[in-house]
Amino acid sequence: MNKSYLYLGVAAVLYGSIATLAKPQLTNIHPILLSSSVYLIIGIVLTILTKLTNRPTQINRSELKYILIISIFGAVLGPILYFYGLMLTSASLASILINIEFVFSILLAMIILKEKPNKRGVIGILLIFTGLIIVNINYNNMNIYKGNTLLGNILIVIASLFWALDNNLSNIILKKGVSISKIIQLKSLIGGTISFCICIIFAIPLGSGDINQIPFLIALSLGGFACSLYLFLRGMKEIGTIKAVMIFSTSTIFGIIFALIFLNESSKDVHTLLVSSIFVIGGIYFIIK
């Protein structure tokens, strides 16, 4: 089996942990400061690793323009809106709503990159969507249209659109030969710096937070965002945007499971998750074939 599918599976697990890791941090850390911290940690760590391994990469002006655009979309607007939305809704519901990113990514891939799935791919996509619908229906104790929850959900949907644009533009840069680590490094440094400047301009307290949150911030940055993004881009480079996005979309199930275990948020029963997982695994099988 192509290793790309394994990369994407691990990426889905890591990406599914984001809402559960980030939700508690938002009680003490401002969403914009959290976004800045997450991406600056990633950028600084990758810069250090680049220096230690002595593997500099040249970026031309055209590629730098793309990186600047995806930095604004994927490392400034996307995460800031997502964290604001997550602050107003639950981690479980956020894990469900982030599915819209995958829908946007597929549509944009068909429009921008001219990708089209074959018959087996279509069957796989339909099975995965069916599994995600099963896990999303009858969600007790969560009114999508209630109070600030609606605003939070809208913000997450808009964030999903920016991340979908980031996914497709990143694929274009990858095809130009820019390394995955260089894309993540520059995107994180640029995005984290811009968000930090926003904090300064709007006088957002920089001393908020607790020292006990540092391990969770590192896990959120390097695991939830950096490693999942690296593995996703690596898989997408090999098998294309649509296949990669559909396998990556299984992160929703992991997100609900993590919220259930660690935040005690989800009211989903094990049988619903099991049935949903069967459809999703079947869909992945058809996509791989």
PDB file of C-alpha atoms in Angstrom:
ATOM      1  CA  MET A   1       0.000   0.000   0.000  1.00  0.00           C
ATOM      2  CA  ASN A   2       1.190   3.504  -0.814  1.00  0.00           C
ATOM      3  CA  LYS A   3       2.733   5.093   2.292  1.00  0.00           C
ATOM      4  CA  SER A   4       0.824   8.275   1.460  1.00  0.00           C
ATOM      5  CA  TYR A   5      -2.370   6.740   2.821  1.00  0.00           C
ATOM      6  CA  LEU A   6      -0.644   5.952   6.120  1.00  0.00           C
ATOM      7  CA  TYR A   7       0.678   9.525   6.310  1.00  0.00           C
ATOM      8  CA  LEU A   8      -2.829  10.872   5.751  1.00  0.00           C
ATOM      9  CA  GLY A   9      -4.323   8.550   8.378  1.00  0.00           C
ATOM     10  CA  VAL A  10      -1.852   9.736  11.018  1.00  0.00           C
ATOM     11  CA  ALA A  11      -2.422  13.328   9.891  1.00  0.00           C
ATOM     12  CA  ALA A  12      -6.179  12.867  10.434  1.00  0.00           C
ATOM     13  CA  VAL A  13      -5.627  11.638  14.005  1.00  0.00           C
ATOM     14  CA  LEU A  14      -3.358  14.595  14.814  1.00  0.00           C
ATOM     15  CA  TYR A  15      -5.664  17.114  13.141  1.00  0.00           C
ATOM     16  CA  GLY A  16      -8.608  15.684  15.057  1.00  0.00           C
ATOM     17  CA  SER A  17      -6.864  16.568  18.320  1.00  0.00           C
ATOM     18  CA  ILE A  18      -6.742  20.329  17.569  1.00  0.00           C
ATOM     19  CA  ALA A  19     -10.168  21.310  18.943  1.00  0.00           C
ATOM     20  CA  THR A  20      -9.691  19.260  22.135  1.00  0.00           C
ATOM     21  CA  LEU A  21      -6.215  20.698  22.740  1.00  0.00           C
ATOM     22  CA  ALA A  22      -7.164  24.294  21.881  1.00  0.00           C
ATOM     23  CA  LYS A  23     -10.533  24.624  23.638  1.00  0.00           C
ATOM     24  CA  PRO A  24      -9.149  24.703  27.236  1.00  0.00           C
ATOM     25  CA  GLN A  25      -6.376  27.140  26.235  1.00  0.00           C
ATOM     26  CA  LEU A  26      -8.927  29.731  25.098  1.00  0.00           C
ATOM     27  CA  THR A  27     -10.109  30.250  28.675  1.00  0.00           C
ATOM     28  CA  ASN A  28      -6.856  32.103  29.444  1.00  0.00           C
ATOM     29  CA  ILE A  29      -5.310  32.997  26.081  1.00  0.00           C
ATOM     30  CA  HIS A  30      -6.769  35.427  23.544  1.00  0.00           C
ATOM     31  CA  PRO A  31      -7.576  33.704  20.205  1.00  0.00           C
ATOM     32  CA  ILE A  32      -5.225  35.963  18.198  1.00  0.00           C
ATOM     33  CA  LEU A  33      -2.398  35.445  20.703  1.00  0.00           C
ATOM     34  CA  LEU A  34      -3.027  31.692  20.633  1.00  0.00           C
ATOM     35  CA  SER A  35      -2.823  31.704  16.836  1.00  0.00           C
ATOM     36  CA  SER A  36       0.402  33.716  16.923  1.00  0.00           C
ATOM     37  CA  SER A  37       1.948  31.447  19.562  1.00  0.00           C
ATOM     38  CA  VAL A  38       1.049  28.253  17.696  1.00  0.00           C
ATOM     39  CA  TYR A  39       2.605  29.359  14.414  1.00  0.00           C
ATOM     40  CA  LEU A  40       5.640  31.102  15.896  1.00  0.00           C
ATOM     41  CA  ILE A  41       6.492  27.906  17.811  1.00  0.00           C
ATOM     42  CA  ILE A  42       6.268  25.927  14.560  1.00  0.00           C
ATOM     43  CA  GLY A  43       8.297  28.481  12.593  1.00  0.00           C
ATOM     44  CA  ILE A  44      11.046  28.822  15.207  1.00  0.00           C
ATOM     45  CA  VAL A  45      11.409  25.042  15.685  1.00  0.00           C
ATOM     46  CA  LEU A  46      11.629  24.427  11.921  1.00  0.00           C
ATOM     47  CA  THR A  47      14.110  27.291  11.498  1.00  0.00           C
ATOM     48  CA  ILE A  48      16.358  25.754  14.169  1.00  0.00           C
ATOM     49  CA  LEU A  49      16.090  22.315  12.536  1.00  0.00           C
ATOM     50  CA  THR A  50      16.922  23.837   9.142  1.00  0.00           C
ATOM     51  CA  LYS A  51      20.056  25.460  10.584  1.00  0.00           C
ATOM     52  CA  LEU A  52      21.122  22.255  12.336  1.00  0.00           C
ATOM     53  CA  THR A  53      20.669  20.115   9.221  1.00  0.00           C
ATOM     54  CA  ASN A  54      22.219  22.799   6.998  1.00  0.00           C
ATOM     55  CA  ARG A  55      19.599  22.355   4.277  1.00  0.00           C
ATOM     56  CA  PRO A  56      18.779  25.834   2.953  1.00  0.00           C
ATOM     57  CA  THR A  57      16.256  26.088   0.104  1.00  0.00           C
ATOM     58  CA  GLN A  58      16.113  28.856  -2.470  1.00  0.00           C
ATOM     59  CA  ILE A  59      12.716  30.470  -3.050  1.00  0.00           C
ATOM     60  CA  ASN A  60      12.102  32.596  -6.131  1.00  0.00           C
ATOM     61  CA  ARG A  61       9.868  35.664  -6.233  1.00  0.00           C
ATOM     62  CA  SER A  62       6.891  33.857  -7.803  1.00  0.00           C
ATOM     63  CA  GLU A  63       6.942  31.105  -5.156  1.00  0.00           C
ATOM     64  CA  LEU A  64       7.327  33.683  -2.394  1.00  0.00           C
ATOM     65  CA  LYS A  65       4.117  35.403  -3.559  1.00  0.00           C
ATOM     66  CA  TYR A  66       2.229  32.124  -3.201  1.00  0.00           C
ATOM     67  CA  ILE A  67       3.724  31.513   0.242  1.00  0.00           C
ATOM     68  CA  LEU A  68       2.730  35.012   1.367  1.00  0.00           C
ATOM     69  CA  ILE A  69      -0.855  34.392   0.192  1.00  0.00           C
ATOM     70  CA  ILE A  70      -1.158  30.997   1.910  1.00  0.00           C
ATOM     71  CA  SER A  71       0.408  32.515   5.044  1.00  0.00           C
ATOM     72  CA  ILE A  72      -2.372  35.098   5.215  1.00  0.00           C
ATOM     73  CA  PHE A  73      -5.101  32.576   4.372  1.00  0.00           C
ATOM     74  CA  GLY A  74      -3.834  29.559   6.315  1.00  0.00           C
ATOM     75  CA  ALA A  75      -1.773  30.981   9.190  1.00  0.00           C
ATOM     76  CA  VAL A  76      -3.562  34.275   9.975  1.00  0.00           C
ATOM     77  CA  LEU A  77      -7.207  34.451   8.868  1.00  0.00           C
ATOM     78  CA  GLY A  78      -7.965  30.714   9.107  1.00  0.00           C
ATOM     79  CA  PRO A  79      -6.666  30.025  12.626  1.00  0.00           C
ATOM     80  CA  ILE A  80      -7.803  33.346  14.127  1.00  0.00           C
ATOM     81  CA  LEU A  81     -11.377  32.837  12.900  1.00  0.00           C
ATOM     82  CA  TYR A  82     -11.269  29.179  13.949  1.00  0.00           C
ATOM     83  CA  PHE A  83     -10.095  29.967  17.490  1.00  0.00           C
ATOM     84  CA  TYR A  84     -12.697  32.731  17.851  1.00  0.00           C
ATOM     85  CA  GLY A  85     -15.351  30.277  16.646  1.00  0.00           C
ATOM     86  CA  LEU A  86     -14.091  27.503  18.926  1.00  0.00           C
ATOM     87  CA  MET A  87     -14.316  29.886  21.874  1.00  0.00           C
ATOM     88  CA  LEU A  88     -18.064  30.308  21.170  1.00  0.00           C
ATOM     89  CA  THR A  89     -18.925  26.675  20.417  1.00  0.00           C
ATOM     90  CA  SER A  90     -17.908  23.192  21.572  1.00  0.00           C
ATOM     91  CA  ALA A  91     -14.888  21.173  20.470  1.00  0.00           C
ATOM     92  CA  SER A  92     -17.189  18.369  19.265  1.00  0.00           C
ATOM     93  CA  LEU A  93     -19.268  20.657  17.076  1.00  0.00           C
ATOM     94  CA  ALA A  94     -16.129  22.382  15.785  1.00  0.00           C
ATOM     95  CA  SER A  95     -14.761  18.968  14.748  1.00  0.00           C
ATOM     96  CA  ILE A  96     -17.935  18.393  12.738  1.00  0.00           C
ATOM     97  CA  LEU A  97     -18.086  21.834  11.132  1.00  0.00           C
ATOM     98  CA  ILE A  98     -14.478  21.636   9.980  1.00  0.00           C
ATOM     99  CA  ASN A  99     -15.734  19.051   7.444  1.00  0.00           C
ATOM    100  CA  ILE A 100     -16.767  22.011   5.329  1.00  0.00           C
ATOM    101  CA  GLU A 101     -13.062  22.643   4.735  1.00  0.00           C
ATOM    102  CA  PHE A 102     -12.868  19.311   2.930  1.00  0.00           C
ATOM    103  CA  VAL A 103     -15.900  20.124   0.784  1.00  0.00           C
ATOM    104  CA  PHE A 104     -14.403  23.496  -0.135  1.00  0.00           C
ATOM    105  CA  SER A 105     -11.038  21.837  -0.854  1.00  0.00           C
ATOM    106  CA  ILE A 106     -12.583  19.307  -3.246  1.00  0.00           C
ATOM    107  CA  LEU A 107     -14.601  21.947  -5.105  1.00  0.00           C
ATOM    108  CA  LEU A 108     -11.577  24.219  -5.427  1.00  0.00           C
ATOM    109  CA  ALA A 109      -9.406  21.292  -6.574  1.00  0.00           C
ATOM    110  CA  MET A 110     -11.886  20.552  -9.338  1.00  0.00           C
ATOM    111  CA  ILE A 111     -12.030  24.231 -10.347  1.00  0.00           C
ATOM    112  CA  ILE A 112      -8.406  25.312  -9.870  1.00  0.00           C
ATOM    113  CA  LEU A 113      -6.405  22.098 -10.326  1.00  0.00           C
ATOM    114  CA  LYS A 114      -8.837  20.372 -12.741  1.00  0.00           C
ATOM    115  CA  GLU A 115      -8.793  17.171 -10.657  1.00  0.00           C
ATOM    116  CA  LYS A 116     -11.608  14.682 -11.255  1.00  0.00           C
ATOM    117  CA  PRO A 117     -12.149  11.437  -9.318  1.00  0.00           C
ATOM    118  CA  ASN A 118     -12.807   8.181 -11.233  1.00  0.00           C
ATOM    119  CA  LYS A 119     -15.809   5.910 -10.555  1.00  0.00           C
ATOM    120  CA  ARG A 120     -14.210   4.117  -7.604  1.00  0.00           C
ATOM    121  CA  GLY A 121     -13.100   7.459  -6.233  1.00  0.00           C
ATOM    122  CA  VAL A 122     -16.671   8.759  -6.433  1.00  0.00           C
ATOM    123  CA  ILE A 123     -17.958   5.682  -4.569  1.00  0.00           C
ATOM    124  CA  GLY A 124     -15.286   6.223  -1.899  1.00  0.00           C
ATOM    125  CA  ILE A 125     -16.194   9.906  -1.539  1.00  0.00           C
ATOM    126  CA  LEU A 126     -19.908   9.067  -1.181  1.00  0.00           C
ATOM    127  CA  LEU A 127     -19.188   6.400   1.459  1.00  0.00           C
ATOM    128  CA  ILE A 128     -17.031   8.783   3.483  1.00  0.00           C
ATOM    129  CA  PHE A 129     -19.644  11.541   3.278  1.00  0.00           C
ATOM    130  CA  THR A 130     -22.305   9.016   4.396  1.00  0.00           C
ATOM    131  CA  GLY A 131     -20.161   8.058   7.381  1.00  0.00           C
ATOM    132  CA  LEU A 132     -19.666  11.700   8.317  1.00  0.00           C
ATOM    133  CA  ILE A 133     -23.406  12.392   8.005  1.00  0.00           C
ATOM    134  CA  ILE A 134     -24.162   9.435  10.309  1.00  0.00           C
ATOM    135  CA  VAL A 135     -21.801  10.738  12.965  1.00  0.00           C
ATOM    136  CA  ASN A 136     -23.277  14.228  12.637  1.00  0.00           C
ATOM    137  CA  ILE A 137     -27.016  13.501  12.884  1.00  0.00           C
ATOM    138  CA  ASN A 138     -29.053  13.544  16.084  1.00  0.00           C
ATOM    139  CA  TYR A 139     -26.454  15.511  17.931  1.00  0.00           C
ATOM    140  CA  ASN A 140     -28.069  15.868  21.351  1.00  0.00           C
ATOM    141  CA  ASN A 141     -27.616  18.882  23.605  1.00  0.00           C
ATOM    142  CA  MET A 142     -26.100  20.951  20.802  1.00  0.00           C
ATOM    143  CA  ASN A 143     -28.325  23.524  19.180  1.00  0.00           C
ATOM    144  CA  ILE A 144     -26.467  24.806  16.128  1.00  0.00           C
ATOM    145  CA  TYR A 145     -28.628  27.936  15.985  1.00  0.00           C
ATOM    146  CA  LYS A 146     -28.507  28.856  19.675  1.00  0.00           C
ATOM    147  CA  GLY A 147     -27.075  32.209  20.804  1.00  0.00           C
ATOM    148  CA  ASN A 148     -23.373  32.784  20.299  1.00  0.00           C
ATOM    149  CA  THR A 149     -23.005  29.224  19.037  1.00  0.00           C
ATOM    150  CA  LEU A 150     -24.351  30.347  15.649  1.00  0.00           C
ATOM    151  CA  LEU A 151     -21.715  33.083  15.376  1.00  0.00           C
ATOM    152  CA  GLY A 152     -19.000  30.613  16.409  1.00  0.00           C
ATOM    153  CA  ASN A 153     -20.163  28.129  13.779  1.00  0.00           C
ATOM    154  CA  ILE A 154     -20.179  30.795  11.061  1.00  0.00           C
ATOM    155  CA  LEU A 155     -16.624  31.802  11.974  1.00  0.00           C
ATOM    156  CA  ILE A 156     -15.469  28.164  11.735  1.00  0.00           C
ATOM    157  CA  VAL A 157     -17.115  27.811   8.303  1.00  0.00           C
ATOM    158  CA  ILE A 158     -15.325  30.952   7.046  1.00  0.00           C
ATOM    159  CA  ALA A 159     -12.059  29.666   8.524  1.00  0.00           C
ATOM    160  CA  SER A 160     -12.648  26.415   6.615  1.00  0.00           C
ATOM    161  CA  LEU A 161     -12.839  28.332   3.334  1.00  0.00           C
ATOM    162  CA  PHE A 162      -9.485  30.027   3.987  1.00  0.00           C
ATOM    163  CA  TRP A 163      -7.867  26.699   4.910  1.00  0.00           C
ATOM    164  CA  ALA A 164      -9.294  25.112   1.747  1.00  0.00           C
ATOM    165  CA  LEU A 165      -7.695  27.877  -0.333  1.00  0.00           C
ATOM    166  CA  ASP A 166      -4.469  27.240   1.570  1.00  0.00           C
ATOM    167  CA  ASN A 167      -4.635  23.501   0.719  1.00  0.00           C
ATOM    168  CA  ASN A 168      -5.000  24.044  -3.020  1.00  0.00           C
ATOM    169  CA  LEU A 169      -2.453  26.845  -3.299  1.00  0.00           C
ATOM    170  CA  SER A 170       0.022  24.756  -1.275  1.00  0.00           C
ATOM    171  CA  ASN A 171      -0.403  21.943  -3.814  1.00  0.00           C
ATOM    172  CA  ILE A 172       0.508  24.386  -6.606  1.00  0.00           C
ATOM    173  CA  ILE A 173       3.706  25.389  -4.770  1.00  0.00           C
ATOM    174  CA  LEU A 174       4.587  21.738  -4.114  1.00  0.00           C
ATOM    175  CA  LYS A 175       4.385  21.046  -7.845  1.00  0.00           C
ATOM    176  CA  LYS A 176       6.849  23.885  -8.391  1.00  0.00           C
ATOM    177  CA  GLY A 177       9.394  21.915  -6.356  1.00  0.00           C
ATOM    178  CA  VAL A 178       9.366  23.808  -3.042  1.00  0.00           C
ATOM    179  CA  SER A 179       9.922  21.455  -0.095  1.00  0.00           C
ATOM    180  CA  ILE A 180       7.105  20.807   2.362  1.00  0.00           C
ATOM    181  CA  SER A 181       9.180  21.800   5.389  1.00  0.00           C
ATOM    182  CA  LYS A 182      10.148  25.109   3.760  1.00  0.00           C
ATOM    183  CA  ILE A 183       6.493  25.916   3.005  1.00  0.00           C
ATOM    184  CA  ILE A 184       5.461  25.202   6.606  1.00  0.00           C
ATOM    185  CA  GLN A 185       8.458  27.080   8.020  1.00  0.00           C
ATOM    186  CA  LEU A 186       7.903  30.289   6.034  1.00  0.00           C
ATOM    187  CA  LYS A 187       4.115  30.140   6.321  1.00  0.00           C
ATOM    188  CA  SER A 188       4.347  29.736  10.105  1.00  0.00           C
ATOM    189  CA  LEU A 189       6.920  32.500  10.603  1.00  0.00           C
ATOM    190  CA  ILE A 190       5.023  34.949   8.404  1.00  0.00           C
ATOM    191  CA  GLY A 191       1.601  34.083   9.816  1.00  0.00           C
ATOM    192  CA  GLY A 192       2.752  34.026  13.440  1.00  0.00           C
ATOM    193  CA  THR A 193       4.525  37.376  13.060  1.00  0.00           C
ATOM    194  CA  ILE A 194       1.498  39.036  11.440  1.00  0.00           C
ATOM    195  CA  SER A 195      -0.787  37.765  14.220  1.00  0.00           C
ATOM    196  CA  PHE A 196       1.699  38.982  16.838  1.00  0.00           C
ATOM    197  CA  CYS A 197       1.705  42.445  15.244  1.00  0.00           C
ATOM    198  CA  ILE A 198      -2.109  42.433  15.413  1.00  0.00           C
ATOM    199  CA  CYS A 199      -1.815  41.697  19.144  1.00  0.00           C
ATOM    200  CA  ILE A 200       0.498  44.695  19.569  1.00  0.00           C
ATOM    201  CA  ILE A 201      -1.707  47.036  17.505  1.00  0.00           C
ATOM    202  CA  PHE A 202      -4.879  46.152  19.412  1.00  0.00           C
ATOM    203  CA  ALA A 203      -3.107  46.040  22.814  1.00  0.00           C
ATOM    204  CA  ILE A 204      -3.995  42.391  23.436  1.00  0.00           C
ATOM    205  CA  PRO A 205      -2.382  41.296  26.743  1.00  0.00           C
ATOM    206  CA  LEU A 206       0.688  39.203  25.952  1.00  0.00           C
ATOM    207  CA  GLY A 207       1.109  37.898  29.480  1.00  0.00           C
ATOM    208  CA  SER A 208      -2.132  35.957  29.530  1.00  0.00           C
ATOM    209  CA  GLY A 209      -2.010  32.233  30.069  1.00  0.00           C
ATOM    210  CA  ASP A 210      -0.421  29.870  32.545  1.00  0.00           C
ATOM    211  CA  ILE A 211       2.967  28.156  32.553  1.00  0.00           C
ATOM    212  CA  ASN A 212       1.124  24.830  32.856  1.00  0.00           C
ATOM    213  CA  GLN A 213      -0.360  25.466  29.408  1.00  0.00           C
ATOM    214  CA  ILE A 214       3.045  25.376  27.692  1.00  0.00           C
ATOM    215  CA  PRO A 215       3.093  21.567  27.129  1.00  0.00           C
ATOM    216  CA  PHE A 216      -0.396  21.764  25.601  1.00  0.00           C
ATOM    217  CA  LEU A 217       0.659  24.680  23.379  1.00  0.00           C
ATOM    218  CA  ILE A 218       3.665  22.696  22.156  1.00  0.00           C
ATOM    219  CA  ALA A 219       1.482  19.632  21.496  1.00  0.00           C
ATOM    220  CA  LEU A 220      -1.071  21.813  19.690  1.00  0.00           C
ATOM    221  CA  SER A 221       1.602  23.536  17.601  1.00  0.00           C
ATOM    222  CA  LEU A 222       3.942  20.692  16.688  1.00  0.00           C
ATOM    223  CA  GLY A 223       1.425  17.840  16.739  1.00  0.00           C
ATOM    224  CA  GLY A 224      -1.998  19.195  15.856  1.00  0.00           C
ATOM    225  CA  PHE A 225      -0.833  21.750  13.302  1.00  0.00           C
ATOM    226  CA  ALA A 226       2.767  21.144  12.134  1.00  0.00           C
ATOM    227  CA  CYS A 227       2.957  17.332  11.935  1.00  0.00           C
ATOM    228  CA  SER A 228      -0.577  16.950  10.605  1.00  0.00           C
ATOM    229  CA  LEU A 229       0.072  19.613   7.947  1.00  0.00           C
ATOM    230  CA  TYR A 230       3.411  18.053   6.963  1.00  0.00           C
ATOM    231  CA  LEU A 231       1.905  14.576   6.587  1.00  0.00           C
ATOM    232  CA  PHE A 232      -1.147  15.958   4.770  1.00  0.00           C
ATOM    233  CA  LEU A 233       0.964  17.898   2.263  1.00  0.00           C
ATOM    234  CA  ARG A 234       3.223  14.892   1.745  1.00  0.00           C
ATOM    235  CA  GLY A 235       0.234  12.661   1.046  1.00  0.00           C
ATOM    236  CA  MET A 236      -1.453  15.283  -1.151  1.00  0.00           C
ATOM    237  CA  LYS A 237       1.700  15.683  -3.223  1.00  0.00           C
ATOM    238  CA  GLU A 238       1.635  11.962  -4.028  1.00  0.00           C
ATOM    239  CA  ILE A 239      -2.053  11.177  -4.582  1.00  0.00           C
ATOM    240  CA  GLY A 240      -3.683  14.548  -5.350  1.00  0.00           C
ATOM    241  CA  THR A 241      -5.927  16.938  -3.466  1.00  0.00           C
ATOM    242  CA  ILE A 242      -9.289  15.146  -3.698  1.00  0.00           C
ATOM    243  CA  LYS A 243      -8.111  11.720  -2.493  1.00  0.00           C
ATOM    244  CA  ALA A 244      -5.945  13.284   0.220  1.00  0.00           C
ATOM    245  CA  VAL A 245      -8.737  15.530   1.465  1.00  0.00           C
ATOM    246  CA  MET A 246     -11.271  12.683   1.683  1.00  0.00           C
ATOM    247  CA  ILE A 247      -8.947  10.503   3.782  1.00  0.00           C
ATOM    248  CA  PHE A 248      -7.957  13.516   5.872  1.00  0.00           C
ATOM    249  CA  SER A 249     -11.655  14.229   6.511  1.00  0.00           C
ATOM    250  CA  THR A 250     -11.775  11.247   8.880  1.00  0.00           C
ATOM    251  CA  SER A 251     -10.253  13.632  11.431  1.00  0.00           C
ATOM    252  CA  THR A 252     -13.855  14.492  12.370  1.00  0.00           C
ATOM    253  CA  ILE A 253     -14.384  11.078  13.944  1.00  0.00           C
ATOM    254  CA  PHE A 254     -11.141  11.366  15.906  1.00  0.00           C
ATOM    255  CA  GLY A 255     -12.097  14.897  16.960  1.00  0.00           C
ATOM    256  CA  ILE A 256     -15.392  13.687  18.414  1.00  0.00           C
ATOM    257  CA  ILE A 257     -13.680  10.764  20.161  1.00  0.00           C
ATOM    258  CA  PHE A 258     -11.050  13.064  21.715  1.00  0.00           C
ATOM    259  CA  ALA A 259     -13.741  15.519  22.869  1.00  0.00           C
ATOM    260  CA  LEU A 260     -15.707  12.627  24.380  1.00  0.00           C
ATOM    261  CA  ILE A 261     -12.716  11.211  26.250  1.00  0.00           C
ATOM    262  CA  PHE A 262     -10.911  14.349  27.390  1.00  0.00           C
ATOM    263  CA  LEU A 263     -13.607  17.060  27.511  1.00  0.00           C
ATOM    264  CA  ASN A 264     -16.675  14.878  28.136  1.00  0.00           C
ATOM    265  CA  GLU A 265     -18.554  16.900  25.506  1.00  0.00           C
ATOM    266  CA  SER A 266     -19.964  14.409  23.051  1.00  0.00           C
ATOM    267  CA  SER A 267     -23.189  12.505  23.598  1.00  0.00           C
ATOM    268  CA  LYS A 268     -22.507  10.168  20.681  1.00  0.00           C
ATOM    269  CA  ASP A 269     -22.845   6.501  21.512  1.00  0.00           C
ATOM    270  CA  VAL A 270     -20.231   3.944  20.543  1.00  0.00           C
ATOM    271  CA  HIS A 271     -22.557   2.227  18.039  1.00  0.00           C
ATOM    272  CA  THR A 272     -23.001   5.430  16.018  1.00  0.00           C
ATOM    273  CA  LEU A 273     -19.240   5.950  15.852  1.00  0.00           C
ATOM    274  CA  LEU A 274     -18.741   2.303  14.871  1.00  0.00           C
ATOM    275  CA  VAL A 275     -21.267   2.436  12.003  1.00  0.00           C
ATOM    276  CA  SER A 276     -19.833   5.741  10.820  1.00  0.00           C
ATOM    277  CA  SER A 277     -16.311   4.319  10.951  1.00  0.00           C
ATOM    278  CA  ILE A 278     -17.336   1.317   8.811  1.00  0.00           C
ATOM    279  CA  PHE A 279     -18.604   3.632   6.060  1.00  0.00           C
ATOM    280  CA  VAL A 280     -15.493   5.809   6.290  1.00  0.00           C
ATOM    281  CA  ILE A 281     -13.083   2.852   6.185  1.00  0.00           C
ATOM    282  CA  GLY A 282     -15.002   1.427   3.218  1.00  0.00           C
ATOM    283  CA  GLY A 283     -14.719   4.775   1.463  1.00  0.00           C
ATOM    284  CA  ILE A 284     -10.984   4.913   2.092  1.00  0.00           C
ATOM    285  CA  TYR A 285     -10.651   1.390   0.640  1.00  0.00           C
ATOM    286  CA  PHE A 286     -12.322   2.466  -2.630  1.00  0.00           C
ATOM    287  CA  ILE A 287     -10.205   5.630  -2.819  1.00  0.00           C
ATOM    288  CA  ILE A 288      -7.010   3.611  -2.318  1.00  0.00           C
ATOM    289  CA  LYS A 289      -8.131   1.198  -5.066  1.00  0.00           C
TER     290      LYS A 289
END
